[in-house]
Coordinates of C-alpha atoms in Angstrom, one line a residue:
Chain B
X293 CA -57.9 -10.8 -23.1
X294 CA -59.2 -11.9 -19.6
X295 CA -63.0 -12.3 -21.3
X296 CA -65.9 -13.1 -19.3
X297 CA -69.7 -13.8 -21.6
X298 CA -72.5 -14.3 -19.3
X299 CA -75.1 -15.8 -21.1
X300 CA -78.9 -15.9 -21.4
X301 CA -81.5 -18.9 -23.5
X302 CA -83.8 -21.3 -21.4
X303 CA -82.6 -23.3 -24.6
X304 CA -79.0 -24.7 -24.9
X305 CA -79.5 -25.2 -29.3
X306 CA -80.9 -21.7 -29.5
X307 CA -78.9 -20.3 -32.7
X308 CA -78.3 -17.3 -29.5
X309 CA -76.4 -20.1 -27.3
X310 CA -75.0 -20.9 -30.9
X311 CA -73.3 -17.7 -31.2
X312 CA -71.9 -17.8 -27.5
X313 CA -70.2 -21.4 -28.6
X314 CA -68.7 -19.6 -31.8
X315 CA -67.5 -16.5 -29.8
X316 CA -66.6 -19.2 -26.8
X317 CA -64.2 -21.2 -29.7
X318 CA -63.0 -17.4 -32.0
X319 CA -62.1 -15.4 -29.5
X320 CA -59.9 -19.0 -27.5
X321 CA -58.2 -19.0 -31.2
X322 CA -57.5 -15.4 -31.1
X323 CA -55.7 -16.6 -27.5
X324 CA -57.9 -15.2 -25.3
X325 CA -58.8 -16.2 -22.2
X326 CA -63.3 -17.7 -21.8
X327 CA -64.9 -17.9 -19.2
X328 CA -68.9 -18.0 -19.5
X329 CA -71.2 -17.6 -16.2
X330 CA -74.5 -19.3 -18.3
X331 CA -77.3 -18.1 -16.2
X332 CA -80.7 -20.9 -17.2
X333 CA -77.6 -23.3 -15.9
X334 CA -76.8 -22.2 -13.4
X335 CA -80.4 -21.9 -12.0
X336 CA -78.8 -18.5 -11.1
X337 CA -80.8 -16.9 -9.8
X338 CA -82.3 -13.5 -10.3
X339 CA -84.4 -12.4 -7.4
X340 CA -82.4 -9.5 -5.2
X341 CA -82.9 -9.7 -1.5
X342 CA -81.9 -10.2 1.7
X343 CA -81.0 -13.5 2.1
X344 CA -78.0 -12.5 -0.6
X345 CA -77.0 -10.6 3.1
X346 CA -75.0 -13.3 4.7
X347 CA -75.2 -10.7 7.5
X348 CA -77.3 -7.7 7.4
X349 CA -76.4 -3.9 9.1
X350 CA -80.0 -2.9 9.5
X351 CA -81.9 -6.3 10.6
X352 CA -85.0 -4.3 10.6
X353 CA -84.8 -2.4 7.3
X354 CA -83.6 -3.8 4.2
X355 CA -82.1 -1.1 2.3
X356 CA -80.2 -2.5 -0.6
X357 CA -77.4 -0.6 -1.2
X358 CA -76.5 0.3 1.6
X359 CA -76.5 -3.6 2.3
X360 CA -74.6 -4.5 -0.1
X361 CA -71.9 -1.8 0.5
X362 CA -71.8 -3.0 3.2
X363 CA -71.3 -6.7 2.8
X364 CA -69.6 -5.8 0.3
X365 CA -66.7 -4.3 2.8
X366 CA -67.3 -8.1 5.7
X367 CA -67.1 -10.5 3.7
X368 CA -71.2 -11.0 4.0
X369 CA -72.3 -11.0 0.4
X370 CA -74.1 -14.9 -0.9
X371 CA -71.4 -17.2 -2.3
X372 CA -73.3 -16.8 -5.3
X373 CA -72.6 -13.1 -6.1
X374 CA -68.9 -13.4 -5.0
X375 CA -68.8 -16.1 -7.2
X376 CA -69.9 -13.8 -10.3
X377 CA -68.4 -10.2 -8.7
X378 CA -64.7 -12.1 -8.9
X379 CA -65.4 -13.4 -11.8
X380 CA -66.0 -9.6 -13.5
X381 CA -63.0 -8.5 -11.5
X382 CA -60.7 -10.9 -13.7
X383 CA -62.4 -10.6 -16.5
X384 CA -60.8 -7.2 -19.3
X385 CA -64.0 -7.3 -21.7
X386 CA -67.5 -8.8 -20.0
X387 CA -70.6 -9.7 -23.0
X388 CA -74.0 -9.4 -22.3
X389 CA -75.1 -13.1 -24.1
X390 CA -79.0 -12.8 -25.0
X391 CA -82.0 -12.9 -26.9
X392 CA -84.0 -9.6 -26.5
X393 CA -86.9 -9.8 -24.7
X394 CA -89.3 -6.5 -23.6
X395 CA -85.9 -4.3 -26.0
X396 CA -84.1 -5.9 -22.7
X397 CA -82.6 -8.1 -21.1
X398 CA -84.4 -12.2 -19.9
X399 CA -85.0 -11.2 -15.9
X400 CA -82.7 -13.9 -15.0
X401 CA -79.7 -11.2 -17.2
X402 CA -81.7 -8.9 -15.3
X403 CA -81.3 -9.7 -12.0
X404 CA -77.4 -11.1 -12.5
X405 CA -76.6 -7.4 -13.1
X406 CA -79.5 -6.1 -9.7
X407 CA -77.3 -8.7 -8.2
X408 CA -73.4 -8.7 -8.9
X409 CA -73.6 -4.6 -9.4
X410 CA -73.1 -4.3 -6.0
X411 CA -72.9 -0.2 -4.3
X412 CA -68.8 0.0 -2.9
X413 CA -67.5 -1.8 -5.9
X414 CA -68.8 -1.4 -9.1
X415 CA -69.8 1.8 -7.5
X416 CA -70.9 4.0 -4.8
X417 CA -70.4 8.1 -3.9
X418 CA -69.0 10.1 -6.7
X419 CA -67.5 6.4 -8.0
X420 CA -69.3 6.4 -11.7
X421 CA -69.2 6.9 -15.3
X422 CA -65.8 7.4 -16.0
X423 CA -64.5 6.9 -12.4
X424 CA -67.0 4.3 -12.4
X425 CA -65.3 0.8 -10.2
X426 CA -65.0 -0.9 -13.8
X427 CA -63.0 1.3 -15.4
X428 CA -60.5 0.2 -17.8
X429 CA -62.4 -2.4 -18.5
X430 CA -64.5 -2.8 -21.6
X431 CA -68.5 -4.4 -22.2
X432 CA -70.1 -5.7 -24.9
X433 CA -74.4 -7.0 -25.8
X434 CA -74.4 -9.7 -28.5
X435 CA -78.1 -10.2 -28.7
X436 CA -81.3 -11.6 -30.8
X437 CA -83.6 -10.2 -31.3
X438 CA -86.8 -11.0 -34.1
X439 CA -88.0 -7.3 -36.3
X440 CA -86.0 -6.8 -38.7
X441 CA -83.6 -4.2 -38.9
X442 CA -85.7 -1.7 -40.9
X443 CA -88.0 -1.8 -38.0
X444 CA -85.4 -0.1 -36.1
X445 CA -83.6 3.4 -35.8
X446 CA -84.9 7.2 -34.9
X447 CA -88.5 6.8 -38.1
X448 CA -88.9 3.3 -37.5
X449 CA -91.7 1.7 -35.9
X450 CA -90.0 0.7 -32.5
X451 CA -87.1 3.7 -32.6
X452 CA -83.5 3.6 -32.7
X453 CA -81.9 0.6 -31.5
X454 CA -79.5 2.9 -29.2
X455 CA -82.8 4.3 -27.6
X456 CA -83.7 1.3 -26.2
X457 CA -80.4 0.0 -25.3
X458 CA -79.4 3.2 -23.0
X459 CA -80.9 2.0 -19.7
X460 CA -78.2 -1.1 -20.1
X461 CA -75.4 0.4 -22.2
X462 CA -76.0 3.5 -20.6
X463 CA -77.0 3.6 -17.1
X464 CA -75.4 0.3 -16.0
X465 CA -73.0 -0.2 -18.2
X466 CA -70.8 3.2 -18.7
X467 CA -72.5 3.5 -15.4
X468 CA -70.2 1.7 -13.3
X469 CA -66.7 2.9 -16.2
X470 CA -66.6 0.1 -18.8
X471 CA -66.0 0.9 -22.3
X472 CA -69.4 -0.3 -23.5
X473 CA -68.4 -1.1 -27.1
X474 CA -70.7 -1.5 -30.4
X475 CA -73.2 -4.3 -30.0
X476 CA -72.7 -6.9 -32.2
X477 CA -77.6 -7.1 -33.4
X478 CA -79.0 -10.4 -35.0
X479 CA -82.0 -9.1 -36.3
X480 CA -85.4 -11.5 -38.0
X481 CA -83.3 -15.1 -35.7
X482 CA -87.0 -17.1 -35.4
X483 CA -87.8 -16.9 -38.5
X484 CA -84.3 -16.7 -41.4
X485 CA -82.5 -19.1 -43.2
X486 CA -80.3 -21.3 -42.0
X487 CA -77.8 -19.7 -45.0
X488 CA -78.5 -16.5 -43.1
X489 CA -78.0 -18.5 -39.9
X490 CA -74.5 -19.0 -41.0
X491 CA -73.4 -15.7 -42.2
X492 CA -74.3 -13.9 -38.5
X493 CA -72.4 -16.4 -37.7
X494 CA -69.4 -15.3 -39.8
X495 CA -70.6 -11.5 -39.4
X496 CA -69.6 -12.0 -35.2
X497 CA -66.5 -13.1 -36.2
X498 CA -65.5 -10.7 -37.8
X499 CA -66.5 -8.6 -34.9
X500 CA -65.0 -10.2 -32.3
X501 CA -61.7 -10.3 -34.0
X502 CA -61.7 -6.1 -35.1
X503 CA -62.6 -6.5 -30.7
X504 CA -59.6 -3.9 -30.7
X505 CA -60.4 -1.7 -33.2
X506 CA -63.8 -1.1 -31.9
X507 CA -64.3 2.2 -31.0
X508 CA -66.2 2.7 -27.8
X509 CA -69.7 4.6 -27.0
X510 CA -69.8 8.4 -25.9
X511 CA -70.9 8.6 -22.2
X512 CA -70.8 11.4 -20.4
X513 CA -67.5 11.9 -18.1
X514 CA -67.9 13.5 -14.3
X515 CA -65.8 16.6 -15.8
X516 CA -69.0 17.8 -17.3
X517 CA -70.9 18.1 -14.9
X518 CA -69.8 20.7 -10.9
X519 CA -70.2 18.9 -7.4
X520 CA -73.6 18.8 -7.6
X521 CA -74.0 17.3 -11.5
X522 CA -75.8 20.1 -12.7
X523 CA -74.4 20.3 -16.5
X524 CA -71.2 22.9 -16.4
Chain P
X244 CA -112.1 1.1 -12.9
X245 CA -111.2 -2.4 -11.8
X246 CA -106.5 -1.8 -10.9
X247 CA -104.2 -3.9 -10.9
X248 CA -101.1 -2.3 -9.5
X249 CA -98.2 -5.1 -9.7
X250 CA -96.0 -4.5 -6.7
X251 CA -92.0 -5.0 -6.1
X252 CA -90.3 -4.3 -3.3
X253 CA -87.9 -5.4 -1.0
X254 CA -88.3 -4.6 2.5
X255 CA -92.2 -4.4 3.3
X256 CA -91.4 -1.1 5.0
X257 CA -89.9 1.2 1.8
X258 CA -91.4 4.4 1.0
X259 CA -92.0 2.4 -2.0
X260 CA -94.7 0.5 -0.2
X261 CA -96.2 3.0 1.9
X262 CA -96.4 4.5 -1.8
X263 CA -98.8 1.4 -3.6
X264 CA -100.4 0.9 0.3
X265 CA -101.7 4.6 -0.2
X266 CA -102.9 4.1 -3.5
X267 CA -104.8 0.9 -2.8
X268 CA -106.2 3.7 0.2
X269 CA -107.0 7.2 -2.2
X270 CA -108.6 4.1 -5.0
X271 CA -110.8 2.2 -3.5
X272 CA -111.9 6.3 -1.1
X273 CA -112.8 7.4 -4.8
X274 CA -114.7 4.2 -5.3
X275 CA -112.3 1.7 -8.1
X276 CA -111.9 -2.0 -7.1
X277 CA -107.7 -2.3 -7.2
X278 CA -106.3 -5.3 -6.8
X279 CA -102.3 -6.0 -6.2
X280 CA -100.2 -8.6 -6.8
X281 CA -97.0 -8.2 -4.7
X282 CA -94.6 -10.4 -6.1
X283 CA -92.6 -10.2 -3.0
X284 CA -94.8 -12.1 -1.3
X285 CA -95.9 -14.4 -3.8
X286 CA -92.3 -15.1 -4.1
X287 CA -93.6 -14.9 -7.4
X288 CA -91.0 -16.4 -10.2
X289 CA -89.3 -14.4 -12.7
X290 CA -86.9 -17.7 -15.3
X291 CA -89.5 -17.5 -18.2
X292 CA -88.4 -21.2 -18.7
X293 CA -90.5 -24.6 -20.8
X294 CA -91.7 -25.8 -16.8
X295 CA -93.8 -22.2 -18.0
X296 CA -96.1 -25.0 -20.6
X297 CA -98.6 -27.7 -18.8
X298 CA -97.5 -29.1 -22.3
X299 CA -95.4 -28.2 -24.6
X300 CA -96.1 -27.9 -29.0
X301 CA -92.6 -29.2 -29.3
X302 CA -91.3 -30.7 -27.1
X303 CA -86.9 -30.9 -28.3
X304 CA -86.9 -27.2 -29.0
X305 CA -87.9 -24.0 -26.6
X306 CA -89.1 -21.0 -28.7
X307 CA -90.6 -19.3 -26.2
X308 CA -93.1 -17.1 -27.2
X309 CA -94.3 -19.9 -30.0
X310 CA -95.4 -22.3 -26.8
X311 CA -96.6 -19.1 -25.7
X312 CA -98.8 -18.7 -28.1
X313 CA -99.5 -22.5 -28.5
X314 CA -100.2 -22.9 -24.4
X315 CA -102.4 -19.8 -24.1
X316 CA -104.7 -21.7 -26.4
X317 CA -105.3 -24.5 -25.0
X318 CA -105.2 -23.5 -22.1
X319 CA -101.2 -25.2 -20.6
X320 CA -99.5 -22.2 -19.5
X321 CA -98.6 -22.0 -16.0
X322 CA -100.9 -21.6 -13.3
X323 CA -99.6 -18.6 -11.8
X324 CA -99.3 -17.4 -15.4
X325 CA -102.9 -18.1 -15.9
X326 CA -103.9 -16.7 -13.0
X327 CA -101.6 -12.9 -13.9
X328 CA -103.1 -13.0 -16.7
X329 CA -106.6 -12.7 -15.4
X330 CA -106.1 -10.5 -13.3
X331 CA -104.6 -8.0 -16.3
X332 CA -107.8 -9.3 -18.8
X333 CA -109.8 -7.5 -15.5
X334 CA -107.7 -4.8 -15.3
X335 CA -108.4 -1.1 -15.8
X336 CA -105.7 0.3 -15.4
X337 CA -102.7 -1.4 -14.5
X338 CA -99.6 0.2 -12.0
X339 CA -96.5 -0.6 -11.7
X340 CA -94.8 0.1 -8.5
X341 CA -91.4 -0.2 -8.3
X342 CA -88.2 0.7 -7.2
X343 CA -85.6 1.9 -10.1
X344 CA -82.7 -0.8 -10.8
X345 CA -80.1 0.2 -13.0
X346 CA -82.7 2.5 -15.1
X347 CA -85.0 -0.2 -15.0
X348 CA -87.8 -2.1 -13.1
X349 CA -86.3 -5.2 -10.7
X350 CA -85.3 -8.8 -11.8
X351 CA -89.1 -10.2 -10.2
X352 CA -91.4 -7.4 -12.6
X353 CA -89.5 -7.6 -16.2
X354 CA -89.7 -11.9 -15.9
X355 CA -93.2 -11.3 -14.2
X356 CA -93.6 -9.1 -18.4
X357 CA -91.4 -11.8 -19.4
X358 CA -93.9 -14.8 -18.3
X359 CA -97.5 -12.8 -17.9
X360 CA -97.5 -11.1 -21.6
X361 CA -98.2 -14.0 -23.4
X362 CA -97.4 -13.7 -27.2
X363 CA -100.9 -14.3 -28.7
X364 CA -102.9 -12.8 -25.4
X365 CA -101.3 -9.3 -25.1
X366 CA -100.0 -9.7 -28.7
X367 CA -99.1 -11.6 -32.1
X368 CA -99.0 -11.4 -35.7
X369 CA -99.7 -6.9 -36.9
X370 CA -101.7 -6.9 -32.9
X371 CA -99.5 -4.7 -31.7
X372 CA -99.4 -0.8 -30.1
X373 CA -102.9 1.1 -31.6
X374 CA -103.8 -2.3 -32.5
X375 CA -102.3 -4.5 -29.3
X376 CA -104.0 -7.0 -27.3
X377 CA -104.6 -4.5 -24.2
X378 CA -106.3 -2.3 -26.5
X379 CA -109.2 0.2 -24.5
X380 CA -106.9 -0.5 -21.6
X381 CA -104.6 1.9 -19.4
X382 CA -101.1 1.7 -17.6
X383 CA -99.3 4.0 -15.7
X384 CA -95.4 3.7 -14.1
X385 CA -94.9 4.9 -10.2
X386 CA -91.6 4.1 -9.5
X387 CA -89.2 5.6 -6.9
X388 CA -85.0 6.6 -7.4
X389 CA -82.1 7.6 -5.3
X390 CA -81.2 10.5 -8.1
X391 CA -82.6 14.1 -7.8
X392 CA -84.2 15.5 -10.1
X393 CA -82.1 17.8 -11.2
X394 CA -79.8 14.4 -12.9
X395 CA -82.1 13.8 -15.9
X396 CA -83.0 15.5 -18.0
X397 CA -81.7 16.5 -22.0
X398 CA -78.5 17.3 -21.2
X399 CA -78.4 16.4 -17.6
X400 CA -75.6 13.7 -16.4
X401 CA -78.6 10.2 -16.6
X402 CA -80.2 11.7 -19.3
X403 CA -83.9 12.3 -20.1
X404 CA -86.1 9.9 -17.6
X405 CA -88.3 9.6 -21.1
X406 CA -85.8 8.2 -22.7
X407 CA -84.5 5.6 -19.8
X408 CA -88.2 4.3 -19.8
X409 CA -88.7 3.2 -23.4
X410 CA -88.3 0.0 -22.6
X411 CA -90.5 -0.7 -20.5
X412 CA -93.5 2.3 -21.9
X413 CA -92.9 2.0 -25.5
X414 CA -91.4 -1.0 -25.6
X415 CA -93.2 -3.4 -24.2
X416 CA -96.9 -1.4 -21.9
X417 CA -97.3 0.8 -25.7
X418 CA -96.4 -1.9 -28.0
X419 CA -99.5 -4.8 -26.7
X420 CA -102.2 -2.1 -26.7
X421 CA -102.3 -0.2 -23.1
X422 CA -102.5 4.0 -22.8
X423 CA -99.5 4.8 -20.5
X424 CA -100.5 7.4 -18.6
X425 CA -97.7 10.1 -17.7
X426 CA -95.5 8.3 -14.9
X427 CA -95.1 9.3 -11.4
X428 CA -91.9 9.6 -10.2
X429 CA -90.5 10.2 -6.7
X430 CA -86.2 11.3 -5.9
X431 CA -84.0 11.4 -4.1
X432 CA -86.0 8.8 -1.6
X433 CA -83.4 7.3 0.7
X434 CA -82.6 10.5 1.4
X435 CA -85.4 12.9 2.1
X436 CA -87.0 13.9 5.0
X437 CA -90.2 12.9 6.2
X438 CA -91.7 15.8 5.6
X439 CA -90.5 15.4 2.1
X440 CA -91.9 12.4 1.8
X441 CA -95.3 12.9 3.3
X442 CA -95.0 15.7 0.6
X443 CA -94.5 12.7 -2.3
X444 CA -97.5 10.9 -1.2
X445 CA -100.2 13.3 -1.2
X446 CA -98.7 14.5 -4.8
X447 CA -99.7 10.7 -5.8
X448 CA -101.9 10.7 -4.5
X449 CA -103.4 14.4 -6.2
X450 CA -101.8 12.1 -9.7
X451 CA -104.0 9.7 -9.1
X452 CA -107.2 11.6 -8.2
X453 CA -107.2 12.7 -11.5
X454 CA -106.4 10.3 -13.3
X455 CA -109.1 10.5 -16.2
X456 CA -108.0 14.4 -16.8
X457 CA -104.3 12.3 -17.5
X458 CA -103.3 12.7 -21.1
X459 CA -102.0 9.6 -22.3
X460 CA -98.0 9.6 -24.0
X461 CA -98.2 9.3 -27.6
X462 CA -96.7 6.2 -29.3
X463 CA -96.6 4.8 -33.5
X464 CA -99.6 3.2 -35.2
X465 CA -99.4 0.9 -37.1
X466 CA -101.3 2.9 -39.5
X467 CA -98.0 5.9 -39.6
X468 CA -96.3 2.7 -41.3
X469 CA -96.6 0.5 -44.5
X470 CA -97.6 -4.0 -44.2
X471 CA -93.6 -4.3 -43.8
X472 CA -94.0 -1.7 -41.3
X473 CA -92.1 0.7 -43.3
X474 CA -92.7 4.2 -42.2
X475 CA -95.3 5.7 -43.8

């Protein structure tokens, strides 16, 4: 497989970064080709704006999604966006590697999504969920957080982690057609021993070596809804 | 009340911006004092990094939350962060005004949260949820989106909007102690008539004039959990 890891951590010595480096090594050892977009190292601009389009269909009024659709047709997307789109198009598997910030992704990764998942290529009209533009590709989250695992769950203090991941796993990755694989989650990272970190690296390795066997998460299919998207 | 509106839309002529402008007018007419952080107009930097600290407790290794805690004590936070913190501290009500991007906030607003909600002031140790640093203050989302309202709900194609808002309403605003008021949501905005937009402005006005009567959403209280945060 061709694998793209989009990595977002401000500290190159962080454990999140160690997980990313380990993933590259493990995946290459199995025979996959791995590319990394290290957003902090790239100084990636996360702010969606008019500057993302070399030419506009409407100069007077910025409708960001419409301009994405236009510019993706006329090849007028800003070059940093175009480069990332081509990396995703080449990839069979997309991995987001990040520390959880505010039960979500860091802004630099959110902005990578805002700018790179362009209307017209990733989705548009009735091309979403199991008809999305990234159909046939897989995606997976790999992230670290401070809380312990018992703090997440249906009756736990922060609620179920799957529920917190809905916007990214369902509203983003599944929406554009990816098969979303179960995430790899490293809990309590800032507080654990080196030994526990070694165990996490080992667990991540097993997760990655087992990719082909992982069952994708279940999300809606367009066929379960009528023309106006009411449930059938 | 002192009210802070944090607004994030790249187009000054957008309907989202019109809602924000209307809110300022309506709230000032009732007698509230309103301040606006217009993140695009401010060219706000959303990327959490080492540059956010004028001095560091650890020069070798960036633990972002630990440095926030340190710099908030030693008054070494970057000035753009310090200014926003003081606006929040002055406010009785914080409103996030934005177009929904990927069932979440735009990156520029996510980064405002990542950088401004600093450990040590907004939360820390056992100071979270109903013991969070922002206790006694209210917060509210006001956002526009492209989908129709029937596309959101328990059995709807995109799921319940409350579930999609969990990371921001529960994992962020409630976590730091805000009473979270019911959001104002403007559906299908890019596709509706001017008349329908006028109605939305009117509905938003009523929502704002009714602020004191709005019942805050229910979120966990620390007293429902034991010392290790297991449910009692």
